[in-house]
XYZ file of C-alpha atoms in Angstrom:
271
model
C -25.332 2.531 15.428
C -27.805 0.339 13.571
C -28.728 -3.158 14.700
C -27.100 -4.719 11.623
C -23.816 -2.899 12.294
C -23.866 -4.060 15.921
C -24.663 -7.634 14.912
C -21.882 -7.796 12.350
C -19.419 -6.168 14.726
C -20.172 -8.883 17.288
C -19.512 -11.499 14.612
C -16.254 -9.764 13.699
C -15.239 -9.613 17.370
C -15.909 -13.358 17.652
C -13.611 -13.934 14.664
C -10.926 -11.827 16.369
C -11.339 -13.856 19.580
C -10.793 -16.985 17.494
C -7.562 -15.545 16.096
C -6.177 -15.164 19.613
C -7.106 -18.767 20.398
C -5.666 -20.214 17.198
C -2.379 -18.306 17.306
C -1.696 -18.490 21.052
C 0.911 -21.240 20.564
C 3.325 -18.687 19.099
C 5.390 -16.964 21.754
C 7.354 -13.725 21.688
C 10.997 -14.760 21.377
C 14.182 -12.755 21.623
C 13.858 -11.216 18.184
C 17.049 -10.188 16.475
C 16.529 -7.510 13.865
C 18.723 -6.510 10.979
C 21.515 -4.353 12.480
C 21.384 -2.178 9.372
C 17.851 -1.106 10.320
C 17.780 -0.454 14.078
C 14.969 1.125 16.051
C 11.922 -0.052 14.106
C 10.279 -1.390 17.256
C 11.123 -1.636 20.939
C 11.024 -5.198 22.356
C 10.689 -3.822 25.878
C 7.533 -1.929 24.898
C 6.125 -5.047 23.270
C 6.624 -6.962 26.535
C 5.120 -4.250 28.733
C 1.593 -5.707 28.677
C -0.296 -8.821 27.568
C -0.633 -8.984 23.799
C -4.299 -7.988 23.691
C -3.650 -4.973 25.911
C -0.799 -3.535 23.858
C -1.701 -0.108 22.420
C -1.202 0.640 18.761
C 1.718 2.906 19.637
C 3.668 -0.076 21.021
C 4.127 -1.596 17.580
C 5.998 1.182 15.831
C 6.824 -0.147 12.374
C 6.722 -3.814 13.379
C 4.113 -4.819 10.783
C 5.976 -3.043 8.018
C 9.316 -4.667 8.865
C 8.160 -8.115 10.033
C 9.926 -11.037 8.348
C 12.136 -8.735 6.273
C 14.266 -6.802 8.746
C 12.675 -7.926 12.029
C 11.710 -11.372 13.241
C 10.472 -14.590 11.654
C 7.117 -15.798 10.347
C 6.402 -17.273 13.794
C 7.139 -13.910 15.430
C 4.674 -12.309 13.020
C 2.075 -14.963 13.850
C 2.463 -14.200 17.548
C 1.491 -10.566 17.007
C -0.994 -11.168 14.181
C -4.237 -11.337 16.252
C -3.499 -7.951 17.810
C -2.429 -6.442 14.490
C -5.668 -7.573 12.826
C -7.689 -6.277 15.777
C -5.983 -2.887 15.604
C -6.580 -2.711 11.859
C -10.285 -2.547 12.728
C -10.175 -0.441 15.886
C -7.592 2.142 14.838
C -8.299 2.460 11.117
C -12.088 2.669 11.175
C -12.463 6.118 12.688
C -15.572 7.768 11.210
C -15.113 11.189 9.699
C -11.338 11.037 9.360
C -9.004 10.768 6.425
C -6.065 8.376 6.759
C -6.527 8.285 10.564
C -3.529 6.076 11.320
C -1.159 8.405 9.509
C -2.562 11.278 11.533
C -1.735 9.271 14.649
C 1.721 8.397 13.379
C 0.700 4.733 13.113
C 0.868 4.282 9.356
C 2.789 1.008 9.858
C -0.493 -0.528 11.025
C -2.526 0.521 8.001
C -4.604 -2.342 6.539
C -2.705 -2.565 3.264
C 0.591 -3.147 5.098
C -0.797 -5.732 7.529
C -2.685 -7.571 4.786
C 0.337 -7.503 2.472
C 2.391 -9.142 5.209
C -0.140 -11.975 5.332
C 0.629 -12.718 1.696
C 4.363 -12.161 2.186
C 4.314 -14.689 5.027
C 2.481 -17.205 2.842
C -0.524 -17.498 5.135
C -2.438 -19.659 2.628
C 0.127 -22.425 3.288
C -0.153 -22.266 7.082
C -2.018 -24.771 9.234
C -5.630 -25.277 8.183
C -7.106 -23.837 11.370
C -4.933 -20.721 10.966
C -5.999 -20.209 7.356
C -9.653 -20.723 8.293
C -9.407 -18.252 11.181
C -7.904 -15.568 8.923
C -10.409 -16.198 6.125
C -13.292 -15.964 8.600
C -11.886 -12.691 9.925
C -11.648 -11.239 6.377
C -15.195 -12.354 5.522
C -16.674 -10.851 8.672
C -14.617 -7.691 8.368
C -16.012 -7.215 4.865
C -19.597 -7.839 6.034
C -19.120 -5.238 8.772
C -17.701 -2.674 6.330
C -20.734 -3.126 4.054
C -23.090 -2.655 7.011
C -21.673 0.745 7.954
C -23.620 3.670 6.492
C -22.611 4.589 2.958
C -20.873 7.946 2.783
C -23.202 10.600 1.377
C -20.504 13.216 0.860
C -18.572 13.844 -2.326
C -15.386 12.645 -0.653
C -14.577 9.166 -1.922
C -11.957 8.491 0.756
C -13.780 7.307 3.852
C -12.942 4.996 6.725
C -15.850 2.789 5.684
C -15.536 3.077 1.907
C -15.623 -0.509 0.590
C -13.312 0.449 -2.293
C -10.596 1.368 0.204
C -10.943 -1.953 1.992
C -11.085 -3.873 -1.294
C -7.676 -2.763 -2.479
C -6.285 -3.277 1.024
C -7.670 -6.831 1.193
C -6.360 -7.441 -2.304
C -2.880 -7.262 -0.775
C -3.609 -10.544 1.024
C -5.871 -12.541 -1.255
C -8.102 -12.698 -4.302
C -10.970 -10.286 -3.666
C -13.280 -11.677 -6.335
C -15.287 -13.386 -3.593
C -15.748 -10.011 -1.857
C -17.589 -8.712 -4.926
C -19.829 -11.802 -4.870
C -20.600 -11.210 -1.193
C -21.317 -7.532 -1.913
C -23.862 -8.349 -4.618
C -25.474 -10.981 -2.376
C -25.763 -8.393 0.413
C -27.517 -6.017 -2.008
C -30.059 -8.650 -2.971
C -31.353 -9.732 0.394
C -31.570 -9.029 4.089
C -31.633 -6.021 6.357
C -28.542 -4.450 4.812
C -29.645 -4.654 1.161
C -30.414 -0.964 0.667
C -27.293 0.258 2.447
C -25.062 -2.178 0.537
C -26.634 -0.882 -2.675
C -25.839 2.698 -1.647
C -22.223 1.586 -1.307
C -22.573 0.053 -4.769
C -23.873 3.392 -6.073
C -20.627 4.959 -4.865
C -18.641 2.257 -6.641
C -20.539 2.895 -9.878
C -19.640 6.588 -9.655
C -16.012 5.753 -8.923
C -15.876 3.533 -12.012
C -17.631 6.131 -14.173
C -15.233 8.871 -13.116
C -12.208 6.531 -12.995
C -11.297 7.826 -9.542
C -7.770 7.138 -8.234
C -9.155 5.343 -5.175
C -9.838 2.247 -7.282
C -6.192 2.035 -8.257
C -4.652 2.430 -4.814
C -2.288 -0.120 -3.299
C -0.066 -2.661 -5.000
C -3.067 -4.552 -6.369
C -5.246 -1.594 -7.329
C -5.400 -2.497 -11.001
C -7.073 -5.776 -10.089
C -9.715 -3.976 -8.031
C -10.309 -1.467 -10.832
C -10.718 -4.270 -13.375
C -13.112 -6.290 -11.196
C -15.127 -3.153 -10.417
C -15.470 -2.306 -14.103
C -16.427 -5.893 -14.961
C -19.153 -5.868 -12.312
C -20.521 -2.538 -13.531
C -20.516 -3.750 -17.147
C -22.385 -6.954 -16.286
C -25.785 -5.321 -15.860
C -26.028 -6.362 -12.222
C -25.313 -2.875 -10.897
C -27.962 -1.204 -13.079
C -30.571 -3.749 -11.979
C -29.800 -3.323 -8.284
C -29.761 0.481 -8.452
C -33.095 0.545 -10.266
C -34.696 -2.012 -7.933
C -33.723 -0.197 -4.752
C -34.613 3.182 -6.240
C -38.136 1.922 -6.891
C -38.426 0.310 -3.453
C -36.888 3.062 -1.317
C -39.217 4.945 1.024
C -36.498 7.474 1.788
C -36.601 10.328 -0.727
C -32.941 11.267 -0.146
C -31.731 7.721 -0.742
C -34.033 7.356 -3.743
C -32.589 10.527 -5.271
C -29.083 9.358 -4.606
C -29.736 6.011 -6.286
C -31.428 7.753 -9.197
C -28.417 10.030 -9.689
C -26.058 7.060 -9.506
C -28.149 5.150 -12.043
C -28.032 8.087 -14.448
C -24.247 8.323 -14.117
C -23.936 4.575 -14.509
C -26.118 4.415 -17.617
C -24.098 7.201 -19.213
C -20.937 5.215 -18.499
C -22.484 2.081 -20.028
C -23.362 4.030 -23.174
C -19.789 5.284 -23.474
C -18.497 1.740 -23.124
C -20.718 0.549 -25.969
C -19.479 3.342 -28.230
C -15.810 2.578 -27.657
């Protein structure tokens, strides 16, 4: 694990610690679920250990059914720090495809948890709660960008920023995530790696891959991705890092991505 990944993971962990502090006022009450939908989660299992020690398996489909068929907004806020922690720890399993579904934990997938943030109206919550969640999302995104860009032909990856973008889009406007991505490409220790991620995005846009259109808000991610690629910023960054790279494999990869991207730009001009 690189130093930048470790550093950003520590910052993400600090944001998670803050979530536990901010939301500790919310207690687990005697939740009454919708009798028409029994068995989505077991209250006894959820009381079997302190919140931060609860395993992912304890939650069943709680995130999916929170505030609709099970519990209130305050009940959701009680469990939220652990849900957001598990989104990171259980979803980001290198080398796997849809790891939570393989574990039978699809109710904890990022898109579901993030969608519930929007459903619960988190932007209207107390200021310190909103700030804690926004800090978590910002640091989660920085950590995703720091993880090594996937060099395989498989676009679906635990650390693929496009996957996280359409998941985060369930909770909030992700335009700022694109701004942070470009900024990461332009400076600092992660610039080359963030640009390799950007090379993948350029290929996804050029080939119109389904991954950009995943989730309820996928069209927004696809549109923002295309707008970024059409702006000229992507071509400049790919060319700059290609010229500066001392790694022949990375240089070739960036060169290939630039060629694909330029062909896509030419097609756009001819349309």
